[in-house]
Amino acid sequence: MSIKPEPDPVKNERSGKVREVGCHAIWSLSSCKPGFGVDQLRDERCDTYWQSDGQLPHLVNIQFQRKTTVSDIYIYTDYKLDESYTPSRISIRVGTHFNDLQEIEVIILSEPSGWVHIPIKDLSEKPIRMFMVQIAVTSNHQNGRDTHMRQIKIHSPSEENHNVAINNFNNFSTVDFQQFATIR
Amino acid sequence: MIVQEPVQAAIWHCLNHYDFSDAIFLSERLYAEVKTDDSLFLLATTYYRSGQIDHAYYILKDKSTMSSQCRYLLSSCAFEMQKYAEAEMALTDTLVIKSTNFEEIIEEYEDQASFALLLLAKISAKTGRRQQAIDAYKRALKINPFLWSCFESMCNMGEKPNASTYFQLSELENLNQCHGKNLSNIESVVLTCNQTNTPIQENQAYITTPQQIFSNTYAPVNNINPTKICTPEDSPLANPLCLSGFSMLPSSRIKLPRFKMIDSLNTTSPATTPSFGHIVDDFMSTPNIHSQPNFVEVTEQKSFTKKMRSHVGNLLVRKEAILQNSKPVFSQTGNVNNTIPMTPSTPATVSSGPNVRRSSRLFSNSYSVKENNKSPNRNKFATPKSPSRKTKQRLAKCSLNDFNSYMDLNTKNRLKKEKSETVTSAELKTNSAITNLSANSNSNATQLQKQSAEGLMCLLRDMGQAYLHMSQYNCKLAIEELNQLPPHQFQTTWVYSMLGLAYFEMTDYENAVKHFSEIRSREPYRIKHMDIYSTSLWHLQKEVTLSALAQDLLQLNKNSAVTWIVSGNCFSLHKEHDTAIKFLHRAVQVDPTLPYAYTLLGHEYITTEELDKAMSCYRNAIRLDPRHYNAWFGIGTIYSKQERYHLAEINYNKALSINPHSSVILCHIGVVQHSLKKIEKALSTLNSAIAKESKNPLCKFHRASIYFAIGGHTEALKELEELKDIVPKESLVYYLTGKVHKKLGNTDLALMHFSWATDLDPKGASGQIKEAFDPSIGRTAADTDSPASPPVEEYPSEGNSVHHDNTAFSALQEDSDDSL
């Protein structure tokens, strides 16, 4: 069995195929310790983290202003640093609003150290369009009560509608074609 | 003897040597002591020059009656502070200026009139009165043809001014408007008809401006305030051509370095002789003053590189020397300008008549005649042996052939004869001994000046023509014009920038990059057109060069909008669009009047799908410059993304109307028309696009896809075959060919092409390519060839991208539900 290479969200962003859409969303948490909240979760730094401060399940709610296609979610956790704060079971729920969420994915983690990639696909293997996604931590390693999460990224595919005329211009493989594609 | 008011002179002295803190302090004391208009002007000027424009504005603001120079300064300050109504009020005393008022302005501001009109034009342009701005620019340019910025602004606003009519000196009566009445460190000659034999002292130099000497009517003082100026009875101006009032300066005053030819072209050849920057005294070509007999013949011709250098060295004098010689000009309107004369790249030939001396001596006509006869060293202007034909033509046009021999009357400075390389015009010029110049002195002087500047005018005409072509996006014509410029002017950054810009607009990015990198290697501190350079690099996807450029500029100057634009482009190329947006916002902050920053910001917002923000950016860009066709194009793109093709077409057409030669715009219009189902129009648009720019493969590609869509398979295949030859590695070409074959039923050819396409670009358009695989075909092949091939998602979810890479023969992967 081949070893899967380490997921790297940044590389995929750089390739231009996906965009990080977390900045277009409103983030909220079920609970947090002061100084360890949403900002630390979204600050592009893996040494700062969110620490929850309540009862399981701990929730991260991400609400978009527009119905957004989400293809992947990446979560950065590190067992070596966080030990019992490391989540072990994560449930992904999507929907329109708080009362309309449906669980689409459950991830079991075992001493993760780095980025965890969660593909978001529906039954027909396509990315899901949603207004809201909720990441729920249902249990932690060593049965810890609170959880640490260091970074979360949400990816959306760049090219949505293949029928739009303008998309005829955007994905040429050679520079010779691409340089004439648009006026900048 | 003329005595100047010492305090004012001291302040001007400080100003001229950029010692602003002392100038401010002293002028504040002066103003406190003597509250006059001139001291107020001086105070405001010191603030303005030291960068405290708002301070200057506030001290000038509330004064009721002010002289014209104060009003002009107030208007400038208000303009800089973007208080346009007040600027206009200050300048013209009326809130709304009409074109008829220009004459009043000219009357009122006299020498400053051209600048007043220029300022008025700028105000009108900023406040949306385009026609008036253009009228004002035209008027300003007419009275002062040296103002290139008027011409440039007119071109940028979409006017088509005719360079050859505007850059003319012939209609000017005098050059007062062009250089004012102020003495400066300008190379000059002394015209005299002095009959007295003032002994000629060698190696002494002084400089006066012709204007000051020649204007008989020059009034020494504007006596509006009681500064301590004494105008002597025997002012040198009483007898305008008697320069006895000026003392000779010791040779230590001579500023040799200034006129040393600073670049190495000296050694190359006399081929490039400057056509302006030195005073040419050639009275021969102007018959109207040649009423005098006794022309001395000049026969010899020489080259003059070395001669010029040593001789010219004699002619320079420091400004302080002039100040100490106390010209009355410094009394009131002593706006002494430190204009550095244009240093020609190679020595010029300067001819001197007997009465016009380039060297330091006064001499009478008779004396000069003697000297002339004695002097063996005569240079003649030798046009170069092998300039380009065009250059020769140009030189001829500018009547440089008339440049006379150069007389060296300084016996010490006898230079060796050097062989001349070429003689184009072997005229024998004769110089007259001018017996009575007083009547003709002014016109002579003006003629002299005009001729000296004629070379510049010639150059400006050519450059103006090129610039006009550029502004109308006739890039090929502009490039031709620019290539005809003389070599030493051609090798300047401005010309290279214009060439780079021309190639950029023609979408010939390789050549554009070539020129810009040439500029970078010559002048790495040059910022001005680097934003266009960065966009060219963006198009060519040259990440390394672009990053290097961004780094360099950041180190150079963080306060320039161009720096941030380049950084924004750099990050955009690396697909980090959020960072690019951040930097472009900085560019906008640094300079809110730069349309290109807004346009690029709009492009970035489109990439991050924030179309409303993109729209507002483009609107801003258009507000700042209605001829910024990139912004119109961007708006078209937004509508195209929203599938509102009708609006998209309108905006694309607007962009096209500004830049009719752009094949990219035509291509986009063609595609949009196809979406609107206007097939014939689309095809004709694409045909015209291909006709305009055959190097653009996209037009052919889209024409092929339109043929495919309407069922013209053979035409489509023909186009695609051609495209395969032009750009063999473009996967979408193969993909389209595959689709055509599939439609035609040639499944094996289709599959072959699809496999090529995927090989060339496994990840890229793989979504589209996967669609192409008909389930029936794909599955059959998959069953036979690779039964164990993993299922492939249609959308490139990242987790499975690994699989994509690993599958060898990725062409025959199974498709999912949505397919063709």
mmCIF file with all atom_site columns, C-alpha atoms in Angstrom, chain B residues 669-817:
data_model
loop_
_atom_site.group_PDB
_atom_site.id
_atom_site.type_symbol
_atom_site.label_atom_id
_atom_site.label_alt_id
_atom_site.label_comp_id
_atom_site.label_asym_id
_atom_site.label_entity_id
_atom_site.label_seq_id
_atom_site.pdbx_PDB_ins_code
_atom_site.Cartn_x
_atom_site.Cartn_y
_atom_site.Cartn_z
_atom_site.occupancy
_atom_site.B_iso_or_equiv
_atom_site.pdbx_formal_charge
_atom_site.auth_seq_id
_atom_site.auth_comp_id
_atom_site.auth_asym_id
_atom_site.auth_atom_id
_atom_site.pdbx_PDB_model_num
ATOM 1   C CA . ILE B 1 669 ? -16.201 40.070 -28.783 1.00 0.00 ? 669 ILE B CA 1
ATOM 2   C CA . GLY B 1 670 ? -16.286 37.159 -31.180 1.00 0.00 ? 670 GLY B CA 1
ATOM 3   C CA . VAL B 1 671 ? -16.792 34.690 -28.376 1.00 0.00 ? 671 VAL B CA 1
ATOM 4   C CA . VAL B 1 672 ? -19.521 36.783 -26.813 1.00 0.00 ? 672 VAL B CA 1
ATOM 5   C CA . GLN B 1 673 ? -21.295 37.142 -30.115 1.00 0.00 ? 673 GLN B CA 1
ATOM 6   C CA . HIS B 1 674 ? -21.144 33.404 -30.473 1.00 0.00 ? 674 HIS B CA 1
ATOM 7   C CA . SER B 1 675 ? -22.813 33.078 -27.102 1.00 0.00 ? 675 SER B CA 1
ATOM 8   C CA . LEU B 1 676 ? -25.437 35.483 -28.279 1.00 0.00 ? 676 LEU B CA 1
ATOM 9   C CA . LYS B 1 677 ? -25.902 33.224 -31.252 1.00 0.00 ? 677 LYS B CA 1
ATOM 10  C CA . LYS B 1 678 ? -24.815 35.877 -33.703 1.00 0.00 ? 678 LYS B CA 1
ATOM 11  C CA . ILE B 1 679 ? -22.732 33.413 -35.599 1.00 0.00 ? 679 ILE B CA 1
ATOM 12  C CA . GLU B 1 680 ? -21.891 35.346 -38.742 1.00 0.00 ? 680 GLU B CA 1
ATOM 13  C CA . LYS B 1 681 ? -20.956 38.395 -36.793 1.00 0.00 ? 681 LYS B CA 1
ATOM 14  C CA . ALA B 1 682 ? -18.816 36.300 -34.546 1.00 0.00 ? 682 ALA B CA 1
ATOM 15  C CA . LEU B 1 683 ? -17.026 34.779 -37.465 1.00 0.00 ? 683 LEU B CA 1
ATOM 16  C CA . SER B 1 684 ? -16.464 38.091 -39.150 1.00 0.00 ? 684 SER B CA 1
ATOM 17  C CA . THR B 1 685 ? -15.151 39.592 -35.918 1.00 0.00 ? 685 THR B CA 1
ATOM 18  C CA . LEU B 1 686 ? -12.729 36.756 -35.507 1.00 0.00 ? 686 LEU B CA 1
ATOM 19  C CA . ASN B 1 687 ? -11.666 37.077 -39.101 1.00 0.00 ? 687 ASN B CA 1
ATOM 20  C CA . SER B 1 688 ? -10.846 40.722 -38.598 1.00 0.00 ? 688 SER B CA 1
ATOM 21  C CA . ALA B 1 689 ? -8.996  39.830 -35.431 1.00 0.00 ? 689 ALA B CA 1
ATOM 22  C CA . ILE B 1 690 ? -6.853  37.357 -37.292 1.00 0.00 ? 690 ILE B CA 1
ATOM 23  C CA . ALA B 1 691 ? -6.250  39.882 -40.033 1.00 0.00 ? 691 ALA B CA 1
ATOM 24  C CA . LYS B 1 692 ? -5.055  42.440 -37.505 1.00 0.00 ? 692 LYS B CA 1
ATOM 25  C CA . GLU B 1 693 ? -2.796  40.199 -35.563 1.00 0.00 ? 693 GLU B CA 1
ATOM 26  C CA . SER B 1 694 ? -1.874  36.938 -37.136 1.00 0.00 ? 694 SER B CA 1
ATOM 27  C CA . LYS B 1 695 ? 0.210   35.914 -34.182 1.00 0.00 ? 695 LYS B CA 1
ATOM 28  C CA . ASN B 1 696 ? -2.725  35.538 -31.892 1.00 0.00 ? 696 ASN B CA 1
ATOM 29  C CA . PRO B 1 697 ? -3.589  31.858 -31.883 1.00 0.00 ? 697 PRO B CA 1
ATOM 30  C CA . LEU B 1 698 ? -6.675  32.314 -29.760 1.00 0.00 ? 698 LEU B CA 1
ATOM 31  C CA . CYS B 1 699 ? -8.626  33.884 -32.588 1.00 0.00 ? 699 CYS B CA 1
ATOM 32  C CA . LYS B 1 700 ? -8.041  30.838 -34.717 1.00 0.00 ? 700 LYS B CA 1
ATOM 33  C CA . PHE B 1 701 ? -8.868  28.592 -31.838 1.00 0.00 ? 701 PHE B CA 1
ATOM 34  C CA . HIS B 1 702 ? -12.162 30.254 -31.197 1.00 0.00 ? 702 HIS B CA 1
ATOM 35  C CA . ARG B 1 703 ? -12.959 30.380 -34.866 1.00 0.00 ? 703 ARG B CA 1
ATOM 36  C CA . ALA B 1 704 ? -12.381 26.662 -34.941 1.00 0.00 ? 704 ALA B CA 1
ATOM 37  C CA . SER B 1 705 ? -14.681 26.135 -31.991 1.00 0.00 ? 705 SER B CA 1
ATOM 38  C CA . ILE B 1 706 ? -17.373 28.212 -33.631 1.00 0.00 ? 706 ILE B CA 1
ATOM 39  C CA . TYR B 1 707 ? -17.056 26.173 -36.793 1.00 0.00 ? 707 TYR B CA 1
ATOM 40  C CA . PHE B 1 708 ? -17.372 23.084 -34.675 1.00 0.00 ? 708 PHE B CA 1
ATOM 41  C CA . ALA B 1 709 ? -20.437 24.453 -32.980 1.00 0.00 ? 709 ALA B CA 1
ATOM 42  C CA . ILE B 1 710 ? -22.178 25.248 -36.230 1.00 0.00 ? 710 ILE B CA 1
ATOM 43  C CA . GLY B 1 711 ? -21.162 21.989 -37.737 1.00 0.00 ? 711 GLY B CA 1
ATOM 44  C CA . GLY B 1 712 ? -18.371 23.155 -40.009 1.00 0.00 ? 712 GLY B CA 1
ATOM 45  C CA . HIS B 1 713 ? -16.183 20.271 -39.060 1.00 0.00 ? 713 HIS B CA 1
ATOM 46  C CA . THR B 1 714 ? -13.809 20.376 -41.959 1.00 0.00 ? 714 THR B CA 1
ATOM 47  C CA . GLU B 1 715 ? -13.110 24.062 -41.474 1.00 0.00 ? 715 GLU B CA 1
ATOM 48  C CA . ALA B 1 716 ? -12.631 23.450 -37.818 1.00 0.00 ? 716 ALA B CA 1
ATOM 49  C CA . LEU B 1 717 ? -10.208 20.658 -38.472 1.00 0.00 ? 717 LEU B CA 1
ATOM 50  C CA . LYS B 1 718 ? -8.298  22.803 -40.899 1.00 0.00 ? 718 LYS B CA 1
ATOM 51  C CA . GLU B 1 719 ? -7.919  25.563 -38.336 1.00 0.00 ? 719 GLU B CA 1
ATOM 52  C CA . LEU B 1 720 ? -6.890  23.133 -35.694 1.00 0.00 ? 720 LEU B CA 1
ATOM 53  C CA . GLU B 1 721 ? -4.285  21.594 -37.920 1.00 0.00 ? 721 GLU B CA 1
ATOM 54  C CA . GLU B 1 722 ? -2.791  25.015 -38.456 1.00 0.00 ? 722 GLU B CA 1
ATOM 55  C CA . LEU B 1 723 ? -2.876  25.640 -34.761 1.00 0.00 ? 723 LEU B CA 1
ATOM 56  C CA . LYS B 1 724 ? -1.088  22.413 -34.065 1.00 0.00 ? 724 LYS B CA 1
ATOM 57  C CA . ASP B 1 725 ? 1.761   23.692 -36.140 1.00 0.00 ? 725 ASP B CA 1
ATOM 58  C CA . ILE B 1 726 ? 1.803   27.090 -34.535 1.00 0.00 ? 726 ILE B CA 1
ATOM 59  C CA . VAL B 1 727 ? 1.586   25.931 -30.950 1.00 0.00 ? 727 VAL B CA 1
ATOM 60  C CA . PRO B 1 728 ? 2.230   22.224 -30.767 1.00 0.00 ? 728 PRO B CA 1
ATOM 61  C CA . LYS B 1 729 ? 1.893   21.908 -27.042 1.00 0.00 ? 729 LYS B CA 1
ATOM 62  C CA . GLU B 1 730 ? -1.480  23.323 -26.327 1.00 0.00 ? 730 GLU B CA 1
ATOM 63  C CA . SER B 1 731 ? -3.642  20.616 -24.923 1.00 0.00 ? 731 SER B CA 1
ATOM 64  C CA . LEU B 1 732 ? -6.916  22.317 -25.624 1.00 0.00 ? 732 LEU B CA 1
ATOM 65  C CA . VAL B 1 733 ? -6.173  22.243 -29.339 1.00 0.00 ? 733 VAL B CA 1
ATOM 66  C CA . TYR B 1 734 ? -5.954  18.489 -29.198 1.00 0.00 ? 734 TYR B CA 1
ATOM 67  C CA . TYR B 1 735 ? -8.974  18.328 -26.994 1.00 0.00 ? 735 TYR B CA 1
ATOM 68  C CA . LEU B 1 736 ? -11.038 20.270 -29.477 1.00 0.00 ? 736 LEU B CA 1
ATOM 69  C CA . THR B 1 737 ? -9.710  18.212 -32.340 1.00 0.00 ? 737 THR B CA 1
ATOM 70  C CA . GLY B 1 738 ? -10.714 15.139 -30.414 1.00 0.00 ? 738 GLY B CA 1
ATOM 71  C CA . LYS B 1 739 ? -14.196 16.498 -29.958 1.00 0.00 ? 739 LYS B CA 1
ATOM 72  C CA . VAL B 1 740 ? -14.505 17.237 -33.641 1.00 0.00 ? 740 VAL B CA 1
ATOM 73  C CA . HIS B 1 741 ? -13.383 13.766 -34.568 1.00 0.00 ? 741 HIS B CA 1
ATOM 74  C CA . LYS B 1 742 ? -15.746 12.301 -32.090 1.00 0.00 ? 742 LYS B CA 1
ATOM 75  C CA . LYS B 1 743 ? -18.577 14.239 -33.667 1.00 0.00 ? 743 LYS B CA 1
ATOM 76  C CA . LEU B 1 744 ? -17.463 13.015 -37.024 1.00 0.00 ? 744 LEU B CA 1
ATOM 77  C CA . GLY B 1 745 ? -17.430 9.529  -35.699 1.00 0.00 ? 745 GLY B CA 1
ATOM 78  C CA . ASN B 1 746 ? -13.705 8.920  -35.879 1.00 0.00 ? 746 ASN B CA 1
ATOM 79  C CA . THR B 1 747 ? -13.500 7.491  -32.435 1.00 0.00 ? 747 THR B CA 1
ATOM 80  C CA . ASP B 1 748 ? -9.981  6.238  -32.675 1.00 0.00 ? 748 ASP B CA 1
ATOM 81  C CA . LEU B 1 749 ? -8.713  9.602  -33.843 1.00 0.00 ? 749 LEU B CA 1
ATOM 82  C CA . ALA B 1 750 ? -10.775 11.223 -31.160 1.00 0.00 ? 750 ALA B CA 1
ATOM 83  C CA . LEU B 1 751 ? -9.339  9.049  -28.459 1.00 0.00 ? 751 LEU B CA 1
ATOM 84  C CA . MET B 1 752 ? -5.878  9.591  -29.780 1.00 0.00 ? 752 MET B CA 1
ATOM 85  C CA . HIS B 1 753 ? -6.280  13.310 -29.536 1.00 0.00 ? 753 HIS B CA 1
ATOM 86  C CA . PHE B 1 754 ? -7.835  13.125 -26.124 1.00 0.00 ? 754 PHE B CA 1
ATOM 87  C CA . SER B 1 755 ? -4.947  11.106 -24.897 1.00 0.00 ? 755 SER B CA 1
ATOM 88  C CA . TRP B 1 756 ? -2.523  13.639 -26.315 1.00 0.00 ? 756 TRP B CA 1
ATOM 89  C CA . ALA B 1 757 ? -4.448  16.380 -24.650 1.00 0.00 ? 757 ALA B CA 1
ATOM 90  C CA . THR B 1 758 ? -4.362  14.713 -21.293 1.00 0.00 ? 758 THR B CA 1
ATOM 91  C CA . ASP B 1 759 ? -0.700  13.924 -21.682 1.00 0.00 ? 759 ASP B CA 1
ATOM 92  C CA . LEU B 1 760 ? 0.067   17.528 -22.315 1.00 0.00 ? 760 LEU B CA 1
ATOM 93  C CA . ASP B 1 761 ? -1.969  18.684 -19.424 1.00 0.00 ? 761 ASP B CA 1
ATOM 94  C CA . PRO B 1 762 ? -2.919  16.010 -16.978 1.00 0.00 ? 762 PRO B CA 1
ATOM 95  C CA . LYS B 1 763 ? -4.265  18.221 -14.292 1.00 0.00 ? 763 LYS B CA 1
ATOM 96  C CA . GLY B 1 764 ? -5.186  21.312 -16.126 1.00 0.00 ? 764 GLY B CA 1
ATOM 97  C CA . ALA B 1 765 ? -8.313  21.011 -18.131 1.00 0.00 ? 765 ALA B CA 1
ATOM 98  C CA . SER B 1 766 ? -8.791  17.494 -17.007 1.00 0.00 ? 766 SER B CA 1
ATOM 99  C CA . GLY B 1 767 ? -12.283 18.304 -15.935 1.00 0.00 ? 767 GLY B CA 1
ATOM 100 C CA . GLN B 1 768 ? -13.219 19.220 -19.452 1.00 0.00 ? 768 GLN B CA 1
ATOM 101 C CA . ILE B 1 769 ? -11.361 16.370 -20.936 1.00 0.00 ? 769 ILE B CA 1
ATOM 102 C CA . LYS B 1 770 ? -13.009 13.873 -18.709 1.00 0.00 ? 770 LYS B CA 1
ATOM 103 C CA . GLU B 1 771 ? -16.298 15.144 -19.915 1.00 0.00 ? 771 GLU B CA 1
ATOM 104 C CA . ALA B 1 772 ? -15.291 14.264 -23.384 1.00 0.00 ? 772 ALA B CA 1
ATOM 105 C CA . PHE B 1 773 ? -15.030 10.640 -22.728 1.00 0.00 ? 773 PHE B CA 1
ATOM 106 C CA . ASP B 1 774 ? -18.256 9.168  -23.722 1.00 0.00 ? 774 ASP B CA 1
ATOM 107 C CA . PRO B 1 775 ? -19.213 6.555  -21.217 1.00 0.00 ? 775 PRO B CA 1
ATOM 108 C CA . SER B 1 776 ? -19.766 3.983  -23.875 1.00 0.00 ? 776 SER B CA 1
ATOM 109 C CA . ILE B 1 777 ? -16.402 4.413  -25.438 1.00 0.00 ? 777 ILE B CA 1
ATOM 110 C CA . GLY B 1 778 ? -14.613 4.925  -22.231 1.00 0.00 ? 778 GLY B CA 1
ATOM 111 C CA . ARG B 1 779 ? -15.973 1.917  -20.575 1.00 0.00 ? 779 ARG B CA 1
ATOM 112 C CA . THR B 1 780 ? -15.227 -0.382 -23.423 1.00 0.00 ? 780 THR B CA 1
ATOM 113 C CA . ALA B 1 781 ? -11.686 0.699  -23.599 1.00 0.00 ? 781 ALA B CA 1
ATOM 114 C CA . ALA B 1 782 ? -11.383 0.698  -19.872 1.00 0.00 ? 782 ALA B CA 1
ATOM 115 C CA . ASP B 1 783 ? -12.693 -2.809 -19.643 1.00 0.00 ? 783 ASP B CA 1
ATOM 116 C CA . THR B 1 784 ? -10.195 -4.115 -22.044 1.00 0.00 ? 784 THR B CA 1
ATOM 117 C CA . ASP B 1 785 ? -7.201  -2.073 -21.126 1.00 0.00 ? 785 ASP B CA 1
ATOM 118 C CA . SER B 1 786 ? -7.254  -1.195 -17.516 1.00 0.00 ? 786 SER B CA 1
ATOM 119 C CA . PRO B 1 787 ? -9.958  -2.876 -15.581 1.00 0.00 ? 787 PRO B CA 1
ATOM 120 C CA . ALA B 1 788 ? -8.387  -1.932 -12.360 1.00 0.00 ? 788 ALA B CA 1
ATOM 121 C CA . SER B 1 789 ? -8.190  1.730  -13.086 1.00 0.00 ? 789 SER B CA 1
ATOM 122 C CA . PRO B 1 790 ? -9.547  3.681  -10.190 1.00 0.00 ? 790 PRO B CA 1
ATOM 123 C CA . PRO B 1 791 ? -12.706 5.660  -10.594 1.00 0.00 ? 791 PRO B CA 1
ATOM 124 C CA . VAL B 1 792 ? -12.095 9.218  -11.388 1.00 0.00 ? 792 VAL B CA 1
ATOM 125 C CA . GLU B 1 793 ? -14.120 12.119 -10.208 1.00 0.00 ? 793 GLU B CA 1
ATOM 126 C CA . GLU B 1 794 ? -15.125 14.634 -12.687 1.00 0.00 ? 794 GLU B CA 1
ATOM 127 C CA . TYR B 1 795 ? -14.159 17.570 -10.594 1.00 0.00 ? 795 TYR B CA 1
ATOM 128 C CA . PRO B 1 796 ? -10.545 17.666 -9.613  1.00 0.00 ? 796 PRO B CA 1
ATOM 129 C CA . SER B 1 797 ? -10.883 17.070 -5.940  1.00 0.00 ? 797 SER B CA 1
ATOM 130 C CA . GLU B 1 798 ? -7.465  17.269 -4.544  1.00 0.00 ? 798 GLU B CA 1
ATOM 131 C CA . GLY B 1 799 ? -7.343  13.983 -2.790  1.00 0.00 ? 799 GLY B CA 1
ATOM 132 C CA . ASN B 1 800 ? -7.660  12.173 -6.029  1.00 0.00 ? 800 ASN B CA 1
ATOM 133 C CA . SER B 1 801 ? -5.225  14.246 -7.925  1.00 0.00 ? 801 SER B CA 1
ATOM 134 C CA . VAL B 1 802 ? -2.641  11.828 -6.803  1.00 0.00 ? 802 VAL B CA 1
ATOM 135 C CA . HIS B 1 803 ? -4.455  9.167  -8.657  1.00 0.00 ? 803 HIS B CA 1
ATOM 136 C CA . HIS B 1 804 ? -4.511  11.252 -11.753 1.00 0.00 ? 804 HIS B CA 1
ATOM 137 C CA . ASP B 1 805 ? -0.807  11.494 -11.810 1.00 0.00 ? 805 ASP B CA 1
ATOM 138 C CA . ASN B 1 806 ? -0.271  7.884  -11.192 1.00 0.00 ? 806 ASN B CA 1
ATOM 139 C CA . THR B 1 807 ? -2.490  6.477  -13.839 1.00 0.00 ? 807 THR B CA 1
ATOM 140 C CA . ALA B 1 808 ? -0.411  5.842  -16.844 1.00 0.00 ? 808 ALA B CA 1
ATOM 141 C CA . PHE B 1 809 ? -2.758  5.796  -19.666 1.00 0.00 ? 809 PHE B CA 1
ATOM 142 C CA . SER B 1 810 ? -5.068  8.322  -18.219 1.00 0.00 ? 810 SER B CA 1
ATOM 143 C CA . ALA B 1 811 ? -7.019  8.754  -21.370 1.00 0.00 ? 811 ALA B CA 1
ATOM 144 C CA . LEU B 1 812 ? -9.331  5.920  -20.848 1.00 0.00 ? 812 LEU B CA 1
ATOM 145 C CA . GLN B 1 813 ? -10.553 6.591  -17.398 1.00 0.00 ? 813 GLN B CA 1
ATOM 146 C CA . GLU B 1 814 ? -14.055 6.002  -16.537 1.00 0.00 ? 814 GLU B CA 1
ATOM 147 C CA . ASP B 1 815 ? -16.305 8.867  -16.616 1.00 0.00 ? 815 ASP B CA 1
ATOM 148 C CA . SER B 1 816 ? -18.894 9.758  -14.089 1.00 0.00 ? 816 SER B CA 1
ATOM 149 C CA . ASP B 1 817 ? -22.450 10.691 -14.710 1.00 0.00 ? 817 ASP B CA 1
#
